[in-house]
CSV table of C-alpha atoms in Angstrom, one decimal:
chain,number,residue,atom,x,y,z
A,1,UNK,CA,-25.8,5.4,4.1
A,2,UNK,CA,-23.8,2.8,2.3
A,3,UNK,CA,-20.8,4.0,0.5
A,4,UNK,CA,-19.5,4.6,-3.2
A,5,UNK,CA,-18.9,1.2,-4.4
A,6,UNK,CA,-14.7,1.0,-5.2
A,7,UNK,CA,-13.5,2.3,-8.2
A,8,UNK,CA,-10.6,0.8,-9.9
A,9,UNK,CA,-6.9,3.2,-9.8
A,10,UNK,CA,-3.7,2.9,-11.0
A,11,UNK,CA,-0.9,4.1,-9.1
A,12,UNK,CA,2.8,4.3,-9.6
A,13,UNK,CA,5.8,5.5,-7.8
A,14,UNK,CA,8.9,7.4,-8.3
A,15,UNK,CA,11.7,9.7,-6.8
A,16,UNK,CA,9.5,12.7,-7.1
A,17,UNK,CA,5.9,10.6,-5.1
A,18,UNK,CA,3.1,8.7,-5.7
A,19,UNK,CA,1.2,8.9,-9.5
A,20,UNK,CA,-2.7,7.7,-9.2
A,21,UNK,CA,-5.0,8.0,-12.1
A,22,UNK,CA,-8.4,7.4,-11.3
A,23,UNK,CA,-10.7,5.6,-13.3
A,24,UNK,CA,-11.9,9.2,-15.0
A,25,UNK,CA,-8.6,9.4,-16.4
A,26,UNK,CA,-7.8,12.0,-14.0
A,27,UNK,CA,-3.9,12.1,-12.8
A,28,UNK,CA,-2.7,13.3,-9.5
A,29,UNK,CA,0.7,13.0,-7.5
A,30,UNK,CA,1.3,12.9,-4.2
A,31,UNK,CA,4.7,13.7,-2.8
A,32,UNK,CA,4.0,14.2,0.7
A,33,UNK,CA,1.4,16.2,3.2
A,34,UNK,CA,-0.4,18.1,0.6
A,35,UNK,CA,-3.3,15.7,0.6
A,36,UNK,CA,-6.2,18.3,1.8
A,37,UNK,CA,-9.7,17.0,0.4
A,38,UNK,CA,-11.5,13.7,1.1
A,39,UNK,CA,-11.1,12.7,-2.6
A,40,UNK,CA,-7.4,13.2,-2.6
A,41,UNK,CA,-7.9,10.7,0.1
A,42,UNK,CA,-9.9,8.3,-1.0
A,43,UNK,CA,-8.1,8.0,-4.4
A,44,UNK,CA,-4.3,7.8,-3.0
A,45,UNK,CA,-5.7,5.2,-0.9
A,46,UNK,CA,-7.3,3.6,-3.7
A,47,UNK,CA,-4.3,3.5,-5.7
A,48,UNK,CA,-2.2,2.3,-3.0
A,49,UNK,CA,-4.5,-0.7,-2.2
A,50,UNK,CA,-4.2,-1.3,-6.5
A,51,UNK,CA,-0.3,-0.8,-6.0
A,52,UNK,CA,-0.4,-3.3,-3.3
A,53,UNK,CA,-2.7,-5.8,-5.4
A,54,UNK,CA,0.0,-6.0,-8.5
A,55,UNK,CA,2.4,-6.5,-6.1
A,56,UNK,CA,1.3,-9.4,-4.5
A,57,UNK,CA,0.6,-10.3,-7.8
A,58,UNK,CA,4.3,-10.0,-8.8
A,59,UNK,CA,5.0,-12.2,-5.5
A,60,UNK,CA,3.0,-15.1,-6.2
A,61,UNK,CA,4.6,-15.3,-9.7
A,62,UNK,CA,8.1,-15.5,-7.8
A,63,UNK,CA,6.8,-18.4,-5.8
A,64,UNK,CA,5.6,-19.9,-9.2
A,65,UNK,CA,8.5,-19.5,-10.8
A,66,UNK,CA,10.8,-20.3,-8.2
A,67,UNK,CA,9.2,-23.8,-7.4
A,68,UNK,CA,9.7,-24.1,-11.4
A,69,UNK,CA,13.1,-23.3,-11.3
A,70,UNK,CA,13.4,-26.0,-8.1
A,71,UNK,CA,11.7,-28.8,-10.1
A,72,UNK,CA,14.2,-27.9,-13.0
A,73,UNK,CA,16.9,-28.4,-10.6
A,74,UNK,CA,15.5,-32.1,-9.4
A,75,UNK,CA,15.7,-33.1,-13.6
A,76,UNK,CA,18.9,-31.3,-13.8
A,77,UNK,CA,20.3,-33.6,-10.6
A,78,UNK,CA,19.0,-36.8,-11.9
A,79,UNK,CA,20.3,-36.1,-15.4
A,80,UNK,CA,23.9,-35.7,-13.6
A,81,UNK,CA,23.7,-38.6,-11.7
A,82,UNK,CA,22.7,-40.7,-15.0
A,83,UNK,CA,25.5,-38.9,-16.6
A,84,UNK,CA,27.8,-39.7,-13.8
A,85,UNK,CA,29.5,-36.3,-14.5
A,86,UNK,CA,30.5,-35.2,-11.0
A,87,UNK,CA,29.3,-34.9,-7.3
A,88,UNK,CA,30.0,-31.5,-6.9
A,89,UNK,CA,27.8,-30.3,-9.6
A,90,UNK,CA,25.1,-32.3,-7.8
A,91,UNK,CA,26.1,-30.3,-4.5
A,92,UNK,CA,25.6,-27.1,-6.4
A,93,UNK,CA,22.0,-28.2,-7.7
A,94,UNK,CA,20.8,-28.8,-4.0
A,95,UNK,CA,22.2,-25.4,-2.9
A,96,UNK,CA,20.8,-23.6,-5.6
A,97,UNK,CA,17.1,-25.8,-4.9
A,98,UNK,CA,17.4,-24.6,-1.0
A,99,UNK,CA,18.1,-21.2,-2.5
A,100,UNK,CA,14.9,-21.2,-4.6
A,101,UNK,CA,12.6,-22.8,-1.7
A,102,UNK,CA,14.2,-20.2,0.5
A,103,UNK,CA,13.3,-17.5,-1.7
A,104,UNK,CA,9.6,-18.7,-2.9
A,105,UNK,CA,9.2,-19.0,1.3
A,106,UNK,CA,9.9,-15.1,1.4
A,107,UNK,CA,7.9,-14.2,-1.6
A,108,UNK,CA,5.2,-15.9,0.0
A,109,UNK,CA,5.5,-13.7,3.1
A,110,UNK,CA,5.9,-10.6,1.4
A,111,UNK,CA,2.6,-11.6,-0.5
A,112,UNK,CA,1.0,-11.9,3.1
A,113,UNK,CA,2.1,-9.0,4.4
A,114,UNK,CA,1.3,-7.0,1.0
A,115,UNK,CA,-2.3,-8.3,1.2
A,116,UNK,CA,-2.7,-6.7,4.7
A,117,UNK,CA,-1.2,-3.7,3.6
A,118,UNK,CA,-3.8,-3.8,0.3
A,119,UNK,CA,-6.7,-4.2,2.8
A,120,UNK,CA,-5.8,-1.5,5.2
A,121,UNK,CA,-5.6,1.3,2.4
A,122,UNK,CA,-9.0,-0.5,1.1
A,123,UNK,CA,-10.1,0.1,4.8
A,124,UNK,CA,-8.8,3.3,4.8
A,125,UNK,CA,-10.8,4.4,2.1
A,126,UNK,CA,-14.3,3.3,2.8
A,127,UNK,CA,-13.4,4.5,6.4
A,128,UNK,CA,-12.4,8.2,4.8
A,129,UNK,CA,-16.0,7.7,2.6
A,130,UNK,CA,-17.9,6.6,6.0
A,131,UNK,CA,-16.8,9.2,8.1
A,132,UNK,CA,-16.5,12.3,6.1
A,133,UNK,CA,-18.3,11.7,2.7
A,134,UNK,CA,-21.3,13.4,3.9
A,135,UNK,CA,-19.9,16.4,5.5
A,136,UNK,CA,-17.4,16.8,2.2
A,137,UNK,CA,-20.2,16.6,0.4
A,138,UNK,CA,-22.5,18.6,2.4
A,139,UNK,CA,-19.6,21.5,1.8
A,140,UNK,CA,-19.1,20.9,-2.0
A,141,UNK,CA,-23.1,21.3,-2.9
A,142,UNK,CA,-23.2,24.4,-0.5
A,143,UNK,CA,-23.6,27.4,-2.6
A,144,UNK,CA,-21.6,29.6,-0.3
A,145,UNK,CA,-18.0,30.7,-1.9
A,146,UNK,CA,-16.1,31.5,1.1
A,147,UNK,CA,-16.5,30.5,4.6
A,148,UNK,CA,-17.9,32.6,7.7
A,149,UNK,CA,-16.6,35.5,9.3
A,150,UNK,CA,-14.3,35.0,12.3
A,151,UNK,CA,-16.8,36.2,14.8
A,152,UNK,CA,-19.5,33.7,13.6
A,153,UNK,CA,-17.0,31.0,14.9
A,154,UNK,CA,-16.2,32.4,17.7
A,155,UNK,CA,-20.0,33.1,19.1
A,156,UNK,CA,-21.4,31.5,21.9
């Protein structure tokens, strides 16, 4: 059986947990172990994998922006030199350029790592689907309302 095809989520995060709307408009939080049904599940990791894709998102923009920012600094240092204004201004432009390459070189690992981290809650959730969807679902069409009595567990 091949499982629900992935539905897009939103999720955000506070002090008080994590805020996922599904793409139903329906809104849950999540502030720790109270995650009991396969939904719940499925949808916080769905909204974590989405919360993981904007931020890589957000990382790759810092490594655009940060090799723009070092290419700025390149005309900045020629424009000094032409100027002959001062060598120690010129000092300050390459630190600040080493600065900028050392930062776009983090972003860029941060992007890798968030991109495993957005595929593992991705994994987790097809996983949850694989494993439990038809059980979960077997339960929620049942028309029982309340489960056995004790002793019906406990036969042999």
């Amino acid at each position: 059986m091949q499982p629900n095809p992935p539905v897009p989520h939103t999720a955000t995060v506070d002090a008080k947990g994590v805020h996922v709307t599904t793409a139903a408009g329906k809104s849950r939080t999540y502030s720790g172990g109270e995650v009991m049904t396969l939904t719940q599940v499925i949808d916080l990791a769905e909204g974590s994998a989405t919360l993981c894709q904007s931020s890589a998102e957000t990382c790759l923009e810092l490594v655009d922006e940060s090799a723009e920012l070092a290419s700025d600094c390149d005309g900045l240092v020629a424009e000094i030199t032409e100027k002959g204004v001062g060598a120690n201004l010129i000092g300050k432009c390459v630190v600040l350029q080493e600065q900028l390459a050392l930062q776009a070189a983090a972003a860029k690992k941060l992007h890798d790592q968030v991109l495993l981290g957005e595929e593992a809650c991705r994994t987790a959730s097809v996983n949850a689907e694989v494993r439990h969807g038809q059980i979960f679902r077997a339960v929620a069409d049942s028309p029982l309302t309340k489960p056995a009595e004790r002793d019906f567990y406990n036969a042999r």
